[in-house]
Amino acid sequence: MRRRMMLFLALPLLASCTSVVTGSPTAGTALEQRGPVGAVPAGLERFYGQQVGWEGCEPYATTGSTTTLYKTKKSIECARLEVPLDYAKPEGRTITIGLLRQRALGERIGSLIINPGGPGASGMAAAASLGSEVKASALGDRFDLIGFDPRGVGASQPQVKCLTDAERDADRLDDDLDTSPAGVAQTEAENKQYAEKCAATTGVDVLANVGTRDVVRDLDVMRSALGDEKLTYLGYSYGTHIGAAYAQAFPGNVRALVLDGAVDPTQGQVESLIAQAAGFQKSFDAFALWCATRQDCALGNDPSKSNQVFRDLTLPLVQRPVAVGDRKLSYNDAITGVIQAMYTEELWAPLNTGLTELKNNRGDVLMLLADNYFDRDKEGRYSTITDAFNAVKCVDEPRVTDKNVLDDLARRYKAAAPFLDDGQPAAAALDSCAFWPVPPSVQEHKAVAGLPPVLVISTTGDPATPYEAGVSLAQTLGGGLLTFEGNQHTVYLHGNKCVDDAGHEYLLNLTLPAEGKRCS
């Protein structure tokens, strides 16, 4: 989801001290105590001032992809942060948050904490992946790069886990397109069963405390335990929602926030879904225009017909999934693969290949794209992202249980994204959140006072978090807006020099880009 010219101001090191604590840690573990630093809420002193034990990252890998990633990165170290499960009961049960660090190479300003979004994506994996990019820039000299797996996610313990790997594979084959009364009833029964499985395998007490409200509290504990008086944070996509929520809860603890691919905190759930549908249609139209210039375009050379050509190509999968090895490509998986390819122009060529394969009754590339979206590795293991996504969504957002509202949403969604129209009458089943075992912990967005300038980056052709959401978030937080003209979801630290230079200048020197600044 504006460079202001001013004299360079040297940034003093944040006032904090580091002590290596002696004791009997696990072999290879270095205990540090940098906190407590800055404001500490009453009753949470032991968490804000806790020792953090850094060690090798391989034991923190939870999928084949993170196993490979952590083995190949030599400059990273990992740790677990202890936090209360329920901040209203800090003396009760505790859980742990997985952390990954790449140390600053020079004079340290502090920590740059990153969250890649989701909800449910691994910040540890994101930081490990971005480590080389950060190390090669001035950021690597001045900041410890910190990635964290939010509570319930990845290396954080306990995990939110609802389905087994085999059950997830089976679920992907179930299209749930029947909108007759019997079909809707069947889908609702499956969604209710899913909610019950989540409660049974994860625990109701954990599900009640995995929302953004609690992630924000964890982030402030992290800030202090890492030795930072003020938070420096980079959030992508849903990570912008975490950043905005932190700004509301702890405005006095903010040093700098870069929010890229913004979620609009003022937009309701229904309107957000419609805006996202329109965003994906806009990206699909851009893909169709690009494809039409190629002789091998799977959609043909008339972009005005691309929606219908695409539906004619994918809808037969409802009745006849395509074999891919010992698996089958469902209609849902084909759509998911296409959605994955909308996130960046770099995937447009593979998408065209995948659609061409589908013409020839093959589904290898589309299955690979769908597996990437669901974070399924080569061994068939899934990360926690899908279950964590659902768990956070169900406590972060109000329940939508009015069938009239849901049916209207289904109609408006099909109209906003006609390439995704499955041809069935518009009717919607209650989702798993309607049967969730704990109530939502929705927090109303309020104006933020005392917040330093923040930087919002928004992309004109962002499919998942449309450009207008970034404009709204910048206005809401009173921050600067940097516009990127392109077709992708998020852009900072992805190789665009104009955007990267502006982001670096802000994080290092707190200098916003000039008003109206645009990159391409």
Coordinates of N, CA and C in Angstrom, one line a residue, residues 167-324:
E167 N -5.6 -30.5 5.4 CA -6.9 -29.8 5.4 C -6.8 -28.5 4.6
R168 N -5.7 -27.8 4.6 CA -5.6 -26.6 3.8 C -5.6 -26.9 2.3
D169 N -4.9 -28.0 1.9 CA -4.9 -28.4 0.5 C -6.4 -28.7 0.1
A170 N -7.1 -29.4 0.9 CA -8.5 -29.8 0.6 C -9.4 -28.6 0.5
D171 N -9.2 -27.6 1.4 CA -10.0 -26.4 1.5 C -9.8 -25.6 0.2
R172 N -8.6 -25.6 -0.4 CA -8.3 -24.9 -1.6 C -9.1 -25.5 -2.8
L173 N -9.4 -26.8 -2.7 CA -10.2 -27.4 -3.8 C -11.7 -27.2 -3.7
D174 N -12.1 -26.6 -2.6 CA -13.6 -26.4 -2.4 C -13.9 -25.0 -2.8
D175 N -14.5 -24.8 -4.0 CA -14.7 -23.4 -4.5 C -15.8 -22.7 -3.8
D176 N -16.8 -23.4 -3.3 CA -17.9 -22.7 -2.6 C -18.6 -21.6 -3.4
L177 N -18.9 -21.9 -4.7 CA -19.5 -21.0 -5.6 C -21.0 -21.1 -5.6
D178 N -21.6 -22.1 -5.1 CA -23.0 -22.4 -5.1 C -23.7 -21.3 -4.2
T179 N -24.5 -20.4 -4.8 CA -25.2 -19.4 -4.0 C -26.7 -19.7 -3.8
S180 N -27.1 -20.9 -4.1 CA -28.5 -21.3 -3.8 C -28.6 -21.4 -2.3
P181 N -29.8 -21.4 -1.7 CA -30.0 -21.5 -0.3 C -29.2 -22.7 0.3
A182 N -29.3 -23.8 -0.4 CA -28.5 -25.0 0.1 C -27.0 -24.8 0.0
G183 N -26.5 -24.2 -1.0 CA -25.1 -23.9 -1.2 C -24.6 -23.0 -0.1
V184 N -25.4 -21.9 0.2 CA -25.0 -20.9 1.2 C -25.0 -21.6 2.6
A185 N -26.0 -22.4 2.8 CA -26.0 -23.1 4.1 C -24.8 -24.1 4.3
Q186 N -24.4 -24.7 3.2 CA -23.3 -25.6 3.3 C -22.0 -24.8 3.6
T187 N -21.8 -23.7 2.9 CA -20.7 -22.8 3.1 C -20.6 -22.3 4.5
E188 N -21.8 -21.9 5.1 CA -21.8 -21.4 6.4 C -21.5 -22.5 7.4
A189 N -21.9 -23.7 7.2 CA -21.6 -24.8 8.1 C -20.1 -25.1 8.1
E190 N -19.4 -25.0 6.9 CA -18.0 -25.1 6.8 C -17.3 -24.0 7.5
N191 N -17.8 -22.8 7.4 CA -17.1 -21.6 8.1 C -17.3 -21.7 9.6
K192 N -18.4 -22.2 10.1 CA -18.6 -22.5 11.5 C -17.6 -23.5 12.0
Q193 N -17.5 -24.6 11.2 CA -16.5 -25.7 11.6 C -15.1 -25.2 11.7
Y194 N -14.8 -24.3 10.7 CA -13.4 -23.7 10.7 C -13.2 -22.9 12.0
A195 N -14.2 -22.1 12.4 CA -14.0 -21.3 13.6 C -13.9 -22.2 14.8
E196 N -14.6 -23.3 14.8 CA -14.5 -24.3 16.0 C -13.1 -24.9 16.0
K197 N -12.6 -25.2 14.8 CA -11.2 -25.8 14.8 C -10.2 -24.8 15.3
C198 N -10.3 -23.6 14.9 CA -9.4 -22.6 15.4 C -9.4 -22.5 16.9
A199 N -10.6 -22.5 17.5 CA -10.7 -22.4 19.0 C -10.1 -23.7 19.6
A200 N -10.3 -24.8 19.0 CA -9.9 -26.1 19.6 C -8.3 -26.2 19.5
T201 N -7.7 -25.8 18.4 CA -6.3 -26.0 18.3 C -5.5 -24.8 18.8
T202 N -6.0 -23.6 18.7 CA -5.3 -22.4 19.2 C -5.6 -22.0 20.6
G203 N -6.8 -22.1 21.0 CA -7.3 -21.7 22.3 C -8.0 -20.4 22.2
V204 N -9.1 -20.3 22.9 CA -10.0 -19.1 22.9 C -9.2 -18.0 23.5
D205 N -8.5 -18.2 24.5 CA -7.8 -17.1 25.2 C -6.7 -16.4 24.2
V206 N -6.1 -17.3 23.4 CA -5.1 -16.7 22.4 C -5.9 -16.0 21.3
L207 N -7.0 -16.5 20.8 CA -7.8 -15.9 19.8 C -8.3 -14.5 20.2
A208 N -8.6 -14.4 21.5 CA -9.1 -13.1 22.0 C -8.1 -12.0 22.1
N209 N -6.8 -12.4 21.9 CA -5.7 -11.4 22.1 C -4.7 -11.4 21.0
V210 N -5.1 -11.6 19.8 CA -4.2 -11.6 18.6 C -4.4 -10.4 17.7
G211 N -5.3 -9.5 18.1 CA -5.6 -8.3 17.2 C -4.5 -7.2 17.2
T212 N -4.8 -6.2 16.4 CA -3.9 -5.1 16.2 C -3.7 -4.4 17.6
R213 N -4.7 -4.3 18.3 CA -4.6 -3.6 19.7 C -3.5 -4.2 20.5
D214 N -3.4 -5.5 20.4 CA -2.3 -6.2 21.2 C -1.0 -6.2 20.6
V215 N -0.9 -6.2 19.2 CA 0.3 -6.1 18.5 C 1.0 -4.8 18.8
V216 N 0.2 -3.7 18.8 CA 0.7 -2.4 19.1 C 1.3 -2.4 20.5
R217 N 0.7 -3.0 21.5 CA 1.3 -3.0 22.8 C 2.6 -3.8 22.8
D218 N 2.7 -4.9 22.0 CA 3.9 -5.7 21.9 C 5.0 -4.8 21.3
L219 N 4.6 -4.0 20.3 CA 5.6 -3.1 19.6 C 6.2 -2.1 20.6
D220 N 5.4 -1.6 21.5 CA 6.0 -0.7 22.5 C 6.9 -1.4 23.5
V221 N 6.6 -2.6 23.9 CA 7.5 -3.4 24.7 C 8.8 -3.6 23.9
M222 N 8.7 -3.9 22.7 CA 9.9 -4.2 21.8 C 10.8 -2.9 21.8
R223 N 10.1 -1.8 21.5 CA 10.9 -0.5 21.5 C 11.8 -0.3 22.7
S224 N 11.2 -0.5 23.9 CA 12.0 -0.3 25.1 C 13.0 -1.4 25.3
A225 N 12.7 -2.6 25.1 CA 13.6 -3.7 25.3 C 14.8 -3.7 24.4
L226 N 14.6 -3.1 23.2 CA 15.7 -2.9 22.2 C 16.5 -1.7 22.5
G227 N 16.1 -0.9 23.5 CA 16.9 0.3 23.9 C 16.5 1.6 23.2
D228 N 15.3 1.7 22.6 CA 15.0 2.9 21.9 C 14.0 3.7 22.6
E229 N 14.3 5.0 22.9 CA 13.4 5.9 23.6 C 12.2 6.2 22.7
K230 N 12.4 6.3 21.4 CA 11.3 6.5 20.4 C 11.3 5.4 19.4
L231 N 10.2 5.2 18.8 CA 10.0 4.1 17.8 C 10.3 4.6 16.4
T232 N 11.2 3.9 15.6 CA 11.4 4.1 14.2 C 10.9 2.9 13.5
Y233 N 9.9 3.0 12.6 CA 9.1 1.9 12.2 C 8.8 2.0 10.7
L234 N 8.9 0.8 10.0 CA 8.6 0.7 8.6 C 7.5 -0.3 8.4
G235 N 6.3 0.1 8.0 CA 5.2 -0.8 7.8 C 4.7 -0.8 6.4
Y236 N 4.5 -2.1 5.9 CA 3.9 -2.2 4.5 C 2.5 -2.8 4.7
S237 N 1.6 -2.3 3.8 CA 0.3 -2.8 3.7 C -0.5 -2.8 5.1
Y238 N -0.9 -4.0 5.6 CA -1.5 -4.1 6.9 C -0.6 -3.5 7.9
G239 N 0.7 -3.6 7.7 CA 1.7 -3.0 8.6 C 1.5 -1.5 8.8
T240 N 0.9 -0.8 7.8 CA 0.6 0.6 7.9 C -0.5 0.8 9.0
H241 N -1.4 -0.2 9.0 CA -2.5 -0.2 10.0 C -1.9 -0.3 11.4
I242 N -0.9 -1.2 11.6 CA -0.2 -1.3 12.9 C 0.4 0.0 13.2
G243 N 1.1 0.6 12.2 CA 1.8 1.9 12.5 C 0.8 3.0 12.9
A244 N -0.3 3.1 12.2 CA -1.3 4.1 12.5 C -1.9 3.9 13.9
A245 N -2.2 2.6 14.2 CA -2.7 2.3 15.5 C -1.7 2.6 16.6
Y246 N -0.4 2.4 16.4 CA 0.6 2.7 17.3 C 0.7 4.2 17.6
A247 N 0.6 5.0 16.5 CA 0.6 6.4 16.6 C -0.6 6.9 17.4
Q248 N -1.7 6.3 17.3 CA -2.9 6.7 18.1 C -2.7 6.3 19.6
A249 N -2.1 5.1 19.8 CA -1.9 4.7 21.2 C -0.7 5.3 21.9
F250 N 0.4 5.6 21.2 CA 1.6 6.0 21.8 C 2.2 7.2 21.0
P251 N 1.5 8.3 20.7 CA 2.0 9.3 19.9 C 3.3 9.9 20.4
G252 N 3.5 10.0 21.7 CA 4.7 10.5 22.3 C 5.9 9.6 22.2
N253 N 5.7 8.4 21.7 CA 6.8 7.4 21.6 C 7.3 7.3 20.2
V254 N 6.8 8.1 19.3 CA 7.1 8.0 17.8 C 8.3 8.9 17.5
R255 N 9.3 8.3 16.8 CA 10.4 9.1 16.2 C 10.1 9.3 14.7
A256 N 9.8 8.1 14.0 CA 9.6 8.2 12.6 C 8.7 7.0 12.2
L257 N 7.8 7.2 11.3 CA 7.0 6.1 10.7 C 7.0 6.2 9.2
V258 N 7.4 5.2 8.5 CA 7.2 5.1 7.0 C 6.1 4.1 6.8
L259 N 5.0 4.5 6.2 CA 3.9 3.7 6.0 C 3.6 3.6 4.5
D260 N 3.9 2.4 3.9 CA 3.9 2.1 2.5 C 2.8 1.1 2.1
G261 N 1.9 1.6 1.2 CA 0.8 0.7 0.8 C -0.3 0.8 1.9
A262 N -0.9 2.0 2.0 CA -1.6 2.3 3.2 C -3.0 1.7 3.3
V263 N -3.4 1.2 4.5 CA -4.8 0.9 4.8 C -5.4 2.2 5.4
D264 N -6.6 2.5 4.9 CA -7.3 3.7 5.3 C -8.0 3.5 6.6
P265 N -7.6 4.0 7.7 CA -8.2 3.7 9.0 C -9.6 4.3 9.2
T266 N -10.0 5.2 8.3 CA -11.3 5.9 8.4 C -12.3 5.1 7.5
Q267 N -11.9 4.1 6.7 CA -12.8 3.5 5.8 C -13.4 2.2 6.4
G268 N -14.7 2.0 6.3 CA -15.4 0.9 6.8 C -15.0 -0.4 6.0
Q269 N -15.4 -1.5 6.6 CA -15.0 -2.8 6.0 C -15.6 -3.0 4.7
V270 N -16.8 -2.7 4.5 CA -17.5 -3.0 3.2 C -16.9 -2.1 2.1
E271 N -16.7 -0.8 2.4 CA -16.2 0.1 1.4 C -14.7 -0.2 1.1
S272 N -14.0 -0.7 2.1 CA -12.6 -1.1 1.8 C -12.6 -2.3 0.9
L273 N -13.5 -3.2 1.0 CA -13.5 -4.4 0.1 C -13.8 -4.0 -1.3
I274 N -14.8 -3.0 -1.4 CA -15.2 -2.6 -2.8 C -14.0 -1.8 -3.4
A275 N -13.3 -1.0 -2.6 CA -12.2 -0.2 -3.2 C -11.1 -1.2 -3.6
Q276 N -10.9 -2.3 -2.8 CA -9.9 -3.2 -3.2 C -10.2 -4.0 -4.5
A277 N -11.5 -4.3 -4.6 CA -12.0 -5.0 -5.9 C -11.7 -4.1 -7.1
A278 N -12.0 -2.8 -6.9 CA -11.8 -1.9 -8.0 C -10.3 -1.8 -8.3
G279 N -9.4 -1.9 -7.3 CA -8.0 -1.8 -7.4 C -7.5 -3.0 -8.2
F280 N -8.0 -4.2 -7.9 CA -7.5 -5.4 -8.7 C -8.0 -5.3 -10.1
Q281 N -9.2 -4.8 -10.3 CA -9.7 -4.7 -11.7 C -8.8 -3.7 -12.5
K282 N -8.4 -2.6 -11.8 CA -7.5 -1.6 -12.5 C -6.2 -2.3 -12.9
S283 N -5.7 -3.1 -12.0 CA -4.4 -3.8 -12.3 C -4.6 -4.8 -13.3
F284 N -5.7 -5.5 -13.3 CA -6.0 -6.5 -14.4 C -6.1 -5.8 -15.7
D285 N -6.7 -4.7 -15.8 CA -6.8 -3.9 -17.0 C -5.5 -3.5 -17.5
A286 N -4.6 -3.1 -16.6 CA -3.2 -2.7 -17.0 C -2.5 -3.9 -17.5
F287 N -2.7 -5.1 -16.9 CA -2.0 -6.3 -17.4 C -2.5 -6.6 -18.8
A288 N -3.8 -6.5 -19.0 CA -4.4 -6.8 -20.3 C -3.9 -5.9 -21.4
L289 N -3.7 -4.6 -21.1 CA -3.1 -3.7 -22.1 C -1.7 -4.1 -22.4
W290 N -0.9 -4.4 -21.4 CA 0.5 -4.9 -21.6 C 0.5 -6.2 -22.4
C291 N -0.4 -7.1 -22.0 CA -0.4 -8.4 -22.7 C -0.8 -8.2 -24.2
A292 N -1.7 -7.3 -24.5 CA -2.2 -7.2 -25.8 C -1.1 -6.8 -26.8
T293 N 0.0 -6.3 -26.3 CA 1.1 -5.9 -27.2 C 2.0 -7.0 -27.6
R294 N 1.7 -8.2 -27.0 CA 2.5 -9.4 -27.2 C 1.8 -10.3 -28.2
Q295 N 2.6 -11.0 -29.1 CA 2.0 -11.9 -30.0 C 1.5 -13.2 -29.3
D296 N 2.1 -13.5 -28.1 CA 1.7 -14.7 -27.4 C 0.7 -14.4 -26.3
C297 N 0.0 -13.3 -26.3 CA -0.9 -12.9 -25.2 C -2.0 -13.9 -25.1
A298 N -2.2 -14.5 -23.9 CA -3.2 -15.6 -23.6 C -4.6 -15.0 -23.7
L299 N -4.7 -13.7 -23.5 CA -6.0 -13.0 -23.5 C -6.4 -12.4 -24.9
G300 N -5.5 -12.6 -25.9 CA -5.8 -12.0 -27.2 C -5.3 -10.6 -27.3
N301 N -5.6 -10.0 -28.4 CA -5.0 -8.6 -28.6 C -6.0 -7.5 -28.6
D302 N -7.2 -7.8 -28.0 CA -8.3 -6.8 -27.9 C -8.5 -6.7 -26.4
P303 N -7.9 -5.7 -25.7 CA -8.1 -5.5 -24.2 C -9.6 -5.3 -23.8
S304 N -10.4 -4.8 -24.7 CA -11.8 -4.6 -24.3 C -12.5 -5.9 -24.1
K305 N -12.0 -7.0 -24.6 CA -12.6 -8.4 -24.4 C -11.9 -9.2 -23.3
S306 N -10.9 -8.6 -22.6 CA -10.1 -9.4 -21.7 C -10.9 -10.0 -20.6
N307 N -11.9 -9.3 -20.0 CA -12.7 -9.8 -18.9 C -13.4 -11.1 -19.3
Q308 N -14.0 -11.1 -20.5 CA -14.8 -12.2 -20.9 C -13.9 -13.4 -21.3
V309 N -12.8 -13.1 -22.0 CA -11.8 -14.1 -22.4 C -11.2 -14.8 -21.1
F310 N -10.9 -14.0 -20.1 CA -10.4 -14.5 -18.9 C -11.4 -15.5 -18.2
R311 N -12.7 -15.0 -18.1 CA -13.7 -15.9 -17.5 C -13.9 -17.2 -18.3
D312 N -13.9 -17.0 -19.6 CA -14.1 -18.3 -20.4 C -12.9 -19.2 -20.2
L313 N -11.8 -18.7 -19.9 CA -10.6 -19.5 -19.7 C -10.6 -20.2 -18.3
T314 N -11.1 -19.5 -17.3 CA -11.0 -20.0 -15.9 C -12.2 -20.7 -15.4
L315 N -13.4 -20.3 -15.8 CA -14.6 -20.9 -15.2 C -14.8 -22.4 -15.5
P316 N -14.3 -23.0 -16.6 CA -14.4 -24.4 -16.7 C -13.7 -25.2 -15.6
L317 N -12.8 -24.6 -14.8 CA -12.1 -25.2 -13.7 C -13.1 -25.6 -12.6
V318 N -14.2 -24.9 -12.6 CA -15.2 -25.2 -11.5 C -15.7 -26.6 -11.6
Q319 N -15.9 -27.1 -12.8 CA -16.4 -28.4 -13.1 C -15.2 -29.4 -13.3
R320 N -14.1 -28.9 -13.9 CA -13.0 -29.8 -14.2 C -11.7 -29.2 -13.8
P321 N -11.3 -29.3 -12.5 CA -9.9 -28.9 -12.1 C -8.9 -29.6 -12.9
V322 N -7.7 -28.9 -13.1 CA -6.6 -29.4 -13.9 C -5.6 -30.1 -13.1
A323 N -5.2 -31.2 -13.5 CA -4.2 -32.0 -12.7 C -2.8 -31.3 -12.8
V324 N -2.2 -31.2 -11.6 CA -0.8 -30.6 -11.5 C -0.1 -31.6 -10.6

